[in-house]
Amino acid sequence: MSLPARHLRDFDWLLTRLLLPFFIVDTEVGVSIAASDIISTIIMDHSGAETPSIAYKVFTFKDKKTNTQDSLSVSIPEVLDPHYGMYVWPCAVVLAQYLWKHREELRDKTVLELGAGVSLPGVVASRCGAKVFLSDGAETPLCLENCRRSCEANGLREVGVSSLTWGEVSPELLLLPQLDLVLGSDVFYEPQDFEDVLLTVAFLLRRNPRAQFWTTYQERSADWSIEALLHRWDLKCVDVGLDSFDADEAELAGSTLPGKHSVLMMVITARTEDTSCDT
């Protein structure tokens, strides 16, 4: 079976992330080593079988164009697993940068991250003073487990984690509190999921009329568009230039991401006028 070209590109990028240097010793717990900003830990059970390895990657956000010395470092666990949601992708770093630049607006706000995976944006929002809920699909329990692992790595005991499946009005969705902000990085990955994502977003924005959906996405095909779906669900969007929040660089937060990937940012709200997308 052949993969589409975009999947092959993503697979190649992911493969380079998997080929991290590990050093394993014949003890119950392997030696932790540092490779750049990666700390990789291999855990062995008594039978010698290897459990999935966890690499903790540190992201440090700073203000480059101000005289302040403010900075924020967060530790994000990546798991050696074929599921795409177990890694930090370029979109997550760009969205986290946007949150960092708007950190003063986040204090005491209630925030939900959709498709959180490793939860970098949600963790940053929480560290900036927001009350955060992380979510991922019920069919991806390992991603939900990694959401909790990200919280533990950053000492975030008050962050809620729940399963939310896009396109479904589930009890978990109905039980969410009033929201000020919804986050999503790279949730527009598979075209067949686009409408389910926007259905969930539309539902949340109808219940929370003042809320916004902040999202980053990677441009993988010029033929893909959500404009018609935005119109169908009475939503509108404003494109946000990466240069407006210092994200127009190949390396952010002390990492090698977003690299050469074409990442875009937009803010989606409930539509109050007859326009779908502005710049």
PDB file of C-alpha atoms in Angstrom:
ATOM      1  CA  MET A   1       0.000   0.000   0.000  1.00  0.00           C
ATOM      2  CA  SER A   2       1.444   3.378  -0.972  1.00  0.00           C
ATOM      3  CA  LEU A   3       1.091   6.485   1.158  1.00  0.00           C
ATOM      4  CA  PRO A   4       0.120   9.933  -0.183  1.00  0.00           C
ATOM      5  CA  ALA A   5       3.061  12.253  -0.681  1.00  0.00           C
ATOM      6  CA  ARG A   6       2.097  14.436   2.269  1.00  0.00           C
ATOM      7  CA  HIS A   7       2.061  11.408   4.564  1.00  0.00           C
ATOM      8  CA  LEU A   8       5.467  10.330   3.265  1.00  0.00           C
ATOM      9  CA  ARG A   9       6.863  13.776   4.064  1.00  0.00           C
ATOM     10  CA  ASP A  10       5.398  13.658   7.550  1.00  0.00           C
ATOM     11  CA  PHE A  11       6.687  10.106   8.009  1.00  0.00           C
ATOM     12  CA  ASP A  12      10.199  11.135   6.971  1.00  0.00           C
ATOM     13  CA  TRP A  13      10.113  14.000   9.471  1.00  0.00           C
ATOM     14  CA  LEU A  14       8.784  11.730  12.195  1.00  0.00           C
ATOM     15  CA  LEU A  15      11.438   9.109  11.472  1.00  0.00           C
ATOM     16  CA  THR A  16      14.185  11.637  12.140  1.00  0.00           C
ATOM     17  CA  ARG A  17      12.566  12.357  15.495  1.00  0.00           C
ATOM     18  CA  LEU A  18      12.567   8.665  16.357  1.00  0.00           C
ATOM     19  CA  LEU A  19      16.258   8.171  15.658  1.00  0.00           C
ATOM     20  CA  LEU A  20      17.363   9.650  18.945  1.00  0.00           C
ATOM     21  CA  PRO A  21      20.570   8.463  20.637  1.00  0.00           C
ATOM     22  CA  PHE A  22      19.775   6.077  23.514  1.00  0.00           C
ATOM     23  CA  PHE A  23      22.175   4.429  25.913  1.00  0.00           C
ATOM     24  CA  ILE A  24      20.811   1.358  27.716  1.00  0.00           C
ATOM     25  CA  VAL A  25      22.447  -0.445  30.605  1.00  0.00           C
ATOM     26  CA  ASP A  26      21.577  -3.871  32.000  1.00  0.00           C
ATOM     27  CA  THR A  27      19.816  -2.579  35.104  1.00  0.00           C
ATOM     28  CA  GLU A  28      16.206  -2.088  36.081  1.00  0.00           C
ATOM     29  CA  VAL A  29      16.295   1.568  35.052  1.00  0.00           C
ATOM     30  CA  GLY A  30      18.332   2.733  32.095  1.00  0.00           C
ATOM     31  CA  VAL A  31      20.747   5.658  32.237  1.00  0.00           C
ATOM     32  CA  SER A  32      19.277   9.036  31.327  1.00  0.00           C
ATOM     33  CA  ILE A  33      21.386  10.945  28.835  1.00  0.00           C
ATOM     34  CA  ALA A  34      21.133  14.415  27.318  1.00  0.00           C
ATOM     35  CA  ALA A  35      21.227  15.018  23.584  1.00  0.00           C
ATOM     36  CA  SER A  36      20.885  18.730  22.951  1.00  0.00           C
ATOM     37  CA  ASP A  37      17.644  19.580  24.752  1.00  0.00           C
ATOM     38  CA  ILE A  38      16.423  15.947  24.845  1.00  0.00           C
ATOM     39  CA  ILE A  39      16.552  13.818  27.983  1.00  0.00           C
ATOM     40  CA  SER A  40      15.729  10.230  27.070  1.00  0.00           C
ATOM     41  CA  THR A  41      14.861   7.604  29.647  1.00  0.00           C
ATOM     42  CA  ILE A  42      14.535   3.887  28.857  1.00  0.00           C
ATOM     43  CA  ILE A  43      12.751   1.758  31.436  1.00  0.00           C
ATOM     44  CA  MET A  44      13.318  -1.990  31.457  1.00  0.00           C
ATOM     45  CA  ASP A  45      11.195  -4.539  33.275  1.00  0.00           C
ATOM     46  CA  HIS A  46      12.637  -7.530  35.128  1.00  0.00           C
ATOM     47  CA  SER A  47      12.286  -9.769  32.079  1.00  0.00           C
ATOM     48  CA  GLY A  48      14.442  -7.437  30.032  1.00  0.00           C
ATOM     49  CA  ALA A  49      11.539  -6.322  27.810  1.00  0.00           C
ATOM     50  CA  GLU A  50      11.661  -2.713  26.795  1.00  0.00           C
ATOM     51  CA  THR A  51       8.698  -0.476  27.529  1.00  0.00           C
ATOM     52  CA  PRO A  52       8.048   2.556  25.305  1.00  0.00           C
ATOM     53  CA  SER A  53      10.784   5.128  25.822  1.00  0.00           C
ATOM     54  CA  ILE A  54       9.980   8.651  26.904  1.00  0.00           C
ATOM     55  CA  ALA A  55      11.975  11.666  25.759  1.00  0.00           C
ATOM     56  CA  TYR A  56      11.476  14.854  27.760  1.00  0.00           C
ATOM     57  CA  LYS A  57      12.044  17.898  25.585  1.00  0.00           C
ATOM     58  CA  VAL A  58      12.440  21.350  27.090  1.00  0.00           C
ATOM     59  CA  PHE A  59      10.963  24.417  25.382  1.00  0.00           C
ATOM     60  CA  THR A  60      12.000  27.858  26.633  1.00  0.00           C
ATOM     61  CA  PHE A  61       9.979  30.897  25.599  1.00  0.00           C
ATOM     62  CA  LYS A  62      11.515  34.360  25.869  1.00  0.00           C
ATOM     63  CA  ASP A  63      10.771  37.918  24.843  1.00  0.00           C
ATOM     64  CA  LYS A  64      13.276  38.945  22.197  1.00  0.00           C
ATOM     65  CA  LYS A  65      11.978  42.403  21.326  1.00  0.00           C
ATOM     66  CA  THR A  66      11.377  43.803  24.822  1.00  0.00           C
ATOM     67  CA  ASN A  67      13.605  44.776  27.691  1.00  0.00           C
ATOM     68  CA  THR A  68      11.962  42.317  30.068  1.00  0.00           C
ATOM     69  CA  GLN A  69      13.730  39.214  31.293  1.00  0.00           C
ATOM     70  CA  ASP A  70      10.556  37.124  31.301  1.00  0.00           C
ATOM     71  CA  SER A  71      10.982  33.521  30.234  1.00  0.00           C
ATOM     72  CA  LEU A  72       9.117  30.253  30.589  1.00  0.00           C
ATOM     73  CA  SER A  73      10.495  26.720  30.326  1.00  0.00           C
ATOM     74  CA  VAL A  74       8.251  23.682  30.036  1.00  0.00           C
ATOM     75  CA  SER A  75       9.108  19.995  29.765  1.00  0.00           C
ATOM     76  CA  ILE A  76       7.138  17.916  27.278  1.00  0.00           C
ATOM     77  CA  PRO A  77       7.308  14.097  27.124  1.00  0.00           C
ATOM     78  CA  GLU A  78       7.436  12.468  23.720  1.00  0.00           C
ATOM     79  CA  VAL A  79       6.852   8.716  23.525  1.00  0.00           C
ATOM     80  CA  LEU A  80       8.530   6.370  21.067  1.00  0.00           C
ATOM     81  CA  ASP A  81       5.247   5.271  19.536  1.00  0.00           C
ATOM     82  CA  PRO A  82       3.890   5.217  15.968  1.00  0.00           C
ATOM     83  CA  HIS A  83       0.892   7.384  16.921  1.00  0.00           C
ATOM     84  CA  TYR A  84       1.373  10.915  15.581  1.00  0.00           C
ATOM     85  CA  GLY A  85      -0.204  12.458  18.682  1.00  0.00           C
ATOM     86  CA  MET A  86       2.720  11.403  20.868  1.00  0.00           C
ATOM     87  CA  TYR A  87       5.172  13.963  19.436  1.00  0.00           C
ATOM     88  CA  VAL A  88       5.575  17.720  19.405  1.00  0.00           C
ATOM     89  CA  TRP A  89       4.768  18.905  15.889  1.00  0.00           C
ATOM     90  CA  PRO A  90       5.669  22.282  14.356  1.00  0.00           C
ATOM     91  CA  CYS A  91       2.142  23.680  14.783  1.00  0.00           C
ATOM     92  CA  ALA A  92       2.218  23.121  18.543  1.00  0.00           C
ATOM     93  CA  VAL A  93       5.349  25.233  18.999  1.00  0.00           C
ATOM     94  CA  VAL A  94       3.905  28.089  16.931  1.00  0.00           C
ATOM     95  CA  LEU A  95       0.627  28.053  18.886  1.00  0.00           C
ATOM     96  CA  ALA A  96       2.542  27.913  22.178  1.00  0.00           C
ATOM     97  CA  GLN A  97       4.544  30.954  21.038  1.00  0.00           C
ATOM     98  CA  TYR A  98       1.275  32.797  20.378  1.00  0.00           C
ATOM     99  CA  LEU A  99       0.060  31.917  23.865  1.00  0.00           C
ATOM    100  CA  TRP A 100       3.320  33.103  25.379  1.00  0.00           C
ATOM    101  CA  LYS A 101       3.089  36.448  23.585  1.00  0.00           C
ATOM    102  CA  HIS A 102      -0.510  36.832  24.861  1.00  0.00           C
ATOM    103  CA  ARG A 103       0.195  35.504  28.338  1.00  0.00           C
ATOM    104  CA  GLU A 104      -1.255  38.554  30.076  1.00  0.00           C
ATOM    105  CA  GLU A 105      -4.640  37.764  28.510  1.00  0.00           C
ATOM    106  CA  LEU A 106      -4.573  34.169  29.756  1.00  0.00           C
ATOM    107  CA  ARG A 107      -4.518  34.747  33.496  1.00  0.00           C
ATOM    108  CA  ASP A 108      -7.669  33.336  35.149  1.00  0.00           C
ATOM    109  CA  LYS A 109      -9.164  32.389  31.769  1.00  0.00           C
ATOM    110  CA  THR A 110     -10.730  28.959  31.224  1.00  0.00           C
ATOM    111  CA  VAL A 111      -9.100  27.170  28.305  1.00  0.00           C
ATOM    112  CA  LEU A 112      -9.786  23.885  26.496  1.00  0.00           C
ATOM    113  CA  GLU A 113      -7.251  22.244  24.184  1.00  0.00           C
ATOM    114  CA  LEU A 114      -8.667  19.901  21.533  1.00  0.00           C
ATOM    115  CA  GLY A 115      -6.587  16.987  20.249  1.00  0.00           C
ATOM    116  CA  ALA A 116      -3.994  17.879  22.855  1.00  0.00           C
ATOM    117  CA  GLY A 117      -1.624  14.919  22.413  1.00  0.00           C
ATOM    118  CA  VAL A 118       1.578  16.025  24.139  1.00  0.00           C
ATOM    119  CA  SER A 119      -0.239  19.204  25.246  1.00  0.00           C
ATOM    120  CA  LEU A 120       2.476  21.834  24.701  1.00  0.00           C
ATOM    121  CA  PRO A 121      -0.008  24.706  24.098  1.00  0.00           C
ATOM    122  CA  GLY A 122      -2.202  23.664  27.021  1.00  0.00           C
ATOM    123  CA  VAL A 123       0.775  23.361  29.353  1.00  0.00           C
ATOM    124  CA  VAL A 124       2.013  26.820  28.357  1.00  0.00           C
ATOM    125  CA  ALA A 125      -1.476  28.274  28.899  1.00  0.00           C
ATOM    126  CA  SER A 126      -1.648  26.715  32.352  1.00  0.00           C
ATOM    127  CA  ARG A 127       1.821  27.960  33.284  1.00  0.00           C
ATOM    128  CA  CYS A 128       0.666  31.421  32.212  1.00  0.00           C
ATOM    129  CA  GLY A 129      -2.170  31.354  34.737  1.00  0.00           C
ATOM    130  CA  ALA A 130      -5.102  29.886  32.817  1.00  0.00           C
ATOM    131  CA  LYS A 131      -7.436  27.190  34.102  1.00  0.00           C
ATOM    132  CA  VAL A 132      -6.870  24.477  31.505  1.00  0.00           C
ATOM    133  CA  PHE A 133      -8.682  21.358  30.349  1.00  0.00           C
ATOM    134  CA  LEU A 134      -6.863  18.980  27.999  1.00  0.00           C
ATOM    135  CA  SER A 135      -8.712  16.615  25.691  1.00  0.00           C
ATOM    136  CA  ASP A 136      -8.078  13.979  23.073  1.00  0.00           C
ATOM    137  CA  GLY A 137     -10.141  11.284  21.413  1.00  0.00           C
ATOM    138  CA  ALA A 138     -11.624   8.438  23.423  1.00  0.00           C
ATOM    139  CA  GLU A 139     -10.073   6.085  20.868  1.00  0.00           C
ATOM    140  CA  THR A 140      -6.559   7.318  21.748  1.00  0.00           C
ATOM    141  CA  PRO A 141      -6.037   6.403  25.423  1.00  0.00           C
ATOM    142  CA  LEU A 142      -2.262   6.623  25.059  1.00  0.00           C
ATOM    143  CA  CYS A 143      -2.592  10.278  24.055  1.00  0.00           C
ATOM    144  CA  LEU A 144      -4.781  10.928  27.094  1.00  0.00           C
ATOM    145  CA  GLU A 145      -2.150   9.222  29.226  1.00  0.00           C
ATOM    146  CA  ASN A 146       0.504  11.475  27.719  1.00  0.00           C
ATOM    147  CA  CYS A 147      -1.629  14.547  28.495  1.00  0.00           C
ATOM    148  CA  ARG A 148      -1.470  13.522  32.137  1.00  0.00           C
ATOM    149  CA  ARG A 149       2.260  12.820  31.838  1.00  0.00           C
ATOM    150  CA  SER A 150       2.820  16.348  30.479  1.00  0.00           C
ATOM    151  CA  CYS A 151       0.951  17.793  33.450  1.00  0.00           C
ATOM    152  CA  GLU A 152       3.018  15.744  35.896  1.00  0.00           C
ATOM    153  CA  ALA A 153       6.258  16.814  34.227  1.00  0.00           C
ATOM    154  CA  ASN A 154       5.343  20.459  34.808  1.00  0.00           C
ATOM    155  CA  GLY A 155       3.784  20.149  38.249  1.00  0.00           C
ATOM    156  CA  LEU A 156       0.287  20.975  37.010  1.00  0.00           C
ATOM    157  CA  ARG A 157      -2.065  19.185  39.398  1.00  0.00           C
ATOM    158  CA  GLU A 158      -5.200  21.208  38.658  1.00  0.00           C
ATOM    159  CA  VAL A 159      -5.391  20.587  34.898  1.00  0.00           C
ATOM    160  CA  GLY A 160      -8.314  18.414  33.836  1.00  0.00           C
ATOM    161  CA  VAL A 161      -7.947  15.678  31.213  1.00  0.00           C
ATOM    162  CA  SER A 162     -10.954  14.193  29.416  1.00  0.00           C
ATOM    163  CA  SER A 163     -11.851  12.316  26.247  1.00  0.00           C
ATOM    164  CA  LEU A 164     -13.621  14.352  23.568  1.00  0.00           C
ATOM    165  CA  THR A 165     -14.293  12.880  20.145  1.00  0.00           C
ATOM    166  CA  TRP A 166     -14.687  15.451  17.393  1.00  0.00           C
ATOM    167  CA  GLY A 167     -18.151  15.582  15.873  1.00  0.00           C
ATOM    168  CA  GLU A 168     -19.857  13.986  18.878  1.00  0.00           C
ATOM    169  CA  VAL A 169     -21.918  15.806  21.488  1.00  0.00           C
ATOM    170  CA  SER A 170     -20.827  13.594  24.350  1.00  0.00           C
ATOM    171  CA  PRO A 171     -21.520  13.866  28.099  1.00  0.00           C
ATOM    172  CA  GLU A 172     -17.900  14.998  28.550  1.00  0.00           C
ATOM    173  CA  LEU A 173     -18.502  17.853  26.122  1.00  0.00           C
ATOM    174  CA  LEU A 174     -21.723  18.891  27.852  1.00  0.00           C
ATOM    175  CA  LEU A 175     -20.068  18.836  31.272  1.00  0.00           C
ATOM    176  CA  LEU A 176     -17.366  21.343  30.331  1.00  0.00           C
ATOM    177  CA  PRO A 177     -17.504  24.653  32.221  1.00  0.00           C
ATOM    178  CA  GLN A 178     -17.877  28.041  30.553  1.00  0.00           C
ATOM    179  CA  LEU A 179     -14.881  28.593  28.280  1.00  0.00           C
ATOM    180  CA  ASP A 180     -12.972  31.695  27.285  1.00  0.00           C
ATOM    181  CA  LEU A 181     -10.673  30.045  24.787  1.00  0.00           C
ATOM    182  CA  VAL A 182     -10.386  26.845  22.748  1.00  0.00           C
ATOM    183  CA  LEU A 183      -7.025  25.722  21.371  1.00  0.00           C
ATOM    184  CA  GLY A 184      -6.122  23.339  18.573  1.00  0.00           C
ATOM    185  CA  SER A 185      -2.750  22.713  16.938  1.00  0.00           C
ATOM    186  CA  ASP A 186      -2.688  20.736  13.695  1.00  0.00           C
ATOM    187  CA  VAL A 187      -6.247  19.504  14.177  1.00  0.00           C
ATOM    188  CA  PHE A 188      -6.842  20.134  10.464  1.00  0.00           C
ATOM    189  CA  TYR A 189      -4.651  17.210   9.454  1.00  0.00           C
ATOM    190  CA  GLU A 190      -7.007  14.769   7.738  1.00  0.00           C
ATOM    191  CA  PRO A 191      -9.602  16.343   5.380  1.00  0.00           C
ATOM    192  CA  GLN A 192     -12.250  13.822   6.467  1.00  0.00           C
ATOM    193  CA  ASP A 193     -11.948  15.220  10.011  1.00  0.00           C
ATOM    194  CA  PHE A 194     -12.327  18.897   9.097  1.00  0.00           C
ATOM    195  CA  GLU A 195     -16.100  19.045   9.495  1.00  0.00           C
ATOM    196  CA  ASP A 196     -16.072  17.061  12.738  1.00  0.00           C
ATOM    197  CA  VAL A 197     -13.523  19.479  14.170  1.00  0.00           C
ATOM    198  CA  LEU A 198     -15.551  22.508  13.142  1.00  0.00           C
ATOM    199  CA  LEU A 199     -18.802  20.953  14.377  1.00  0.00           C
ATOM    200  CA  THR A 200     -17.233  20.613  17.821  1.00  0.00           C
ATOM    201  CA  VAL A 201     -15.785  24.124  17.653  1.00  0.00           C
ATOM    202  CA  ALA A 202     -19.132  25.577  16.519  1.00  0.00           C
ATOM    203  CA  PHE A 203     -20.925  23.825  19.379  1.00  0.00           C
ATOM    204  CA  LEU A 204     -18.438  25.200  21.913  1.00  0.00           C
ATOM    205  CA  LEU A 205     -18.597  28.736  20.515  1.00  0.00           C
ATOM    206  CA  ARG A 206     -22.406  28.698  20.545  1.00  0.00           C
ATOM    207  CA  ARG A 207     -22.344  27.723  24.211  1.00  0.00           C
ATOM    208  CA  ASN A 208     -19.615  30.309  24.872  1.00  0.00           C
ATOM    209  CA  PRO A 209     -20.402  33.286  22.576  1.00  0.00           C
ATOM    210  CA  ARG A 210     -17.413  35.340  23.715  1.00  0.00           C
ATOM    211  CA  ALA A 211     -14.928  32.522  23.301  1.00  0.00           C
ATOM    212  CA  GLN A 212     -12.407  32.193  20.472  1.00  0.00           C
ATOM    213  CA  PHE A 213     -10.734  29.235  18.806  1.00  0.00           C
ATOM    214  CA  TRP A 214      -6.996  29.766  18.386  1.00  0.00           C
ATOM    215  CA  THR A 215      -5.541  27.270  15.941  1.00  0.00           C
ATOM    216  CA  THR A 216      -2.406  26.605  13.921  1.00  0.00           C
ATOM    217  CA  TYR A 217      -2.246  24.305  10.936  1.00  0.00           C
ATOM    218  CA  GLN A 218       0.378  23.072   8.525  1.00  0.00           C
ATOM    219  CA  GLU A 219      -0.223  23.812   4.868  1.00  0.00           C
ATOM    220  CA  ARG A 220       0.020  20.369   3.269  1.00  0.00           C
ATOM    221  CA  SER A 221      -2.084  20.920   0.160  1.00  0.00           C
ATOM    222  CA  ALA A 222      -3.183  24.069  -1.637  1.00  0.00           C
ATOM    223  CA  ASP A 223      -6.395  22.255  -2.591  1.00  0.00           C
ATOM    224  CA  TRP A 224      -7.642  21.994   0.988  1.00  0.00           C
ATOM    225  CA  SER A 225      -9.871  24.699   2.392  1.00  0.00           C
ATOM    226  CA  ILE A 226     -12.221  25.060   5.339  1.00  0.00           C
ATOM    227  CA  GLU A 227     -13.916  28.218   4.054  1.00  0.00           C
ATOM    228  CA  ALA A 228     -17.092  26.436   2.943  1.00  0.00           C
ATOM    229  CA  LEU A 229     -17.280  24.600   6.249  1.00  0.00           C
ATOM    230  CA  LEU A 230     -16.819  27.840   8.166  1.00  0.00           C
ATOM    231  CA  HIS A 231     -19.796  29.265   6.302  1.00  0.00           C
ATOM    232  CA  ARG A 232     -21.884  26.146   6.932  1.00  0.00           C
ATOM    233  CA  TRP A 233     -21.285  26.312  10.677  1.00  0.00           C
ATOM    234  CA  ASP A 234     -21.657  30.098  10.917  1.00  0.00           C
ATOM    235  CA  LEU A 235     -18.040  30.686  11.801  1.00  0.00           C
ATOM    236  CA  LYS A 236     -15.544  33.279  10.660  1.00  0.00           C
ATOM    237  CA  CYS A 237     -11.788  33.425  10.881  1.00  0.00           C
ATOM    238  CA  VAL A 238      -9.015  35.991  10.953  1.00  0.00           C
ATOM    239  CA  ASP A 239      -5.573  34.976   9.710  1.00  0.00           C
ATOM    240  CA  VAL A 240      -2.748  35.952  12.066  1.00  0.00           C
ATOM    241  CA  GLY A 241       0.679  36.684  10.590  1.00  0.00           C
ATOM    242  CA  LEU A 242       3.466  34.771  12.292  1.00  0.00           C
ATOM    243  CA  ASP A 243       5.633  37.896  12.328  1.00  0.00           C
ATOM    244  CA  SER A 244       3.104  39.578  14.610  1.00  0.00           C
ATOM    245  CA  PHE A 245       4.099  37.264  17.479  1.00  0.00           C
ATOM    246  CA  ASP A 246       7.737  36.520  16.607  1.00  0.00           C
ATOM    247  CA  ALA A 247       6.980  33.078  15.178  1.00  0.00           C
ATOM    248  CA  ASP A 248       8.331  33.681  11.671  1.00  0.00           C
ATOM    249  CA  GLU A 249      11.539  31.820  12.448  1.00  0.00           C
ATOM    250  CA  ALA A 250      12.752  28.293  11.788  1.00  0.00           C
ATOM    251  CA  GLU A 251      13.631  27.711  15.445  1.00  0.00           C
ATOM    252  CA  LEU A 252      11.376  28.689  18.334  1.00  0.00           C
ATOM    253  CA  ALA A 253      11.608  28.246  22.100  1.00  0.00           C
ATOM    254  CA  GLY A 254      15.115  26.821  21.916  1.00  0.00           C
ATOM    255  CA  SER A 255      14.011  23.976  19.638  1.00  0.00           C
ATOM    256  CA  THR A 256      14.530  23.098  15.971  1.00  0.00           C
ATOM    257  CA  LEU A 257      10.816  23.619  15.275  1.00  0.00           C
ATOM    258  CA  PRO A 258       8.940  24.644  13.206  1.00  0.00           C
ATOM    259  CA  GLY A 259      11.856  24.205  10.822  1.00  0.00           C
ATOM    260  CA  LYS A 260      10.998  24.683   7.150  1.00  0.00           C
ATOM    261  CA  HIS A 261       7.365  23.653   7.557  1.00  0.00           C
ATOM    262  CA  SER A 262       4.730  26.125   6.389  1.00  0.00           C
ATOM    263  CA  VAL A 263       2.605  26.810   9.473  1.00  0.00           C
ATOM    264  CA  LEU A 264      -0.355  29.199   9.509  1.00  0.00           C
ATOM    265  CA  MET A 265      -2.314  30.686  12.405  1.00  0.00           C
ATOM    266  CA  MET A 266      -5.925  31.805  12.618  1.00  0.00           C
ATOM    267  CA  VAL A 267      -8.519  32.880  15.158  1.00  0.00           C
ATOM    268  CA  ILE A 268     -12.032  31.489  14.637  1.00  0.00           C
ATOM    269  CA  THR A 269     -15.160  32.958  16.224  1.00  0.00           C
ATOM    270  CA  ALA A 270     -18.916  32.659  15.823  1.00  0.00           C
ATOM    271  CA  ARG A 271     -19.921  34.611  12.729  1.00  0.00           C
ATOM    272  CA  THR A 272     -21.740  37.890  13.225  1.00  0.00           C
ATOM    273  CA  GLU A 273     -21.323  39.218   9.704  1.00  0.00           C
ATOM    274  CA  ASP A 274     -21.365  37.826   6.189  1.00  0.00           C
ATOM    275  CA  THR A 275     -17.674  37.081   5.918  1.00  0.00           C
ATOM    276  CA  SER A 276     -15.829  33.838   6.459  1.00  0.00           C
ATOM    277  CA  CYS A 277     -12.134  34.627   6.582  1.00  0.00           C
ATOM    278  CA  ASP A 278     -10.251  37.894   6.877  1.00  0.00           C
ATOM    279  CA  THR A 279      -6.610  38.799   7.022  1.00  0.00           C
TER     280      THR A 279
END
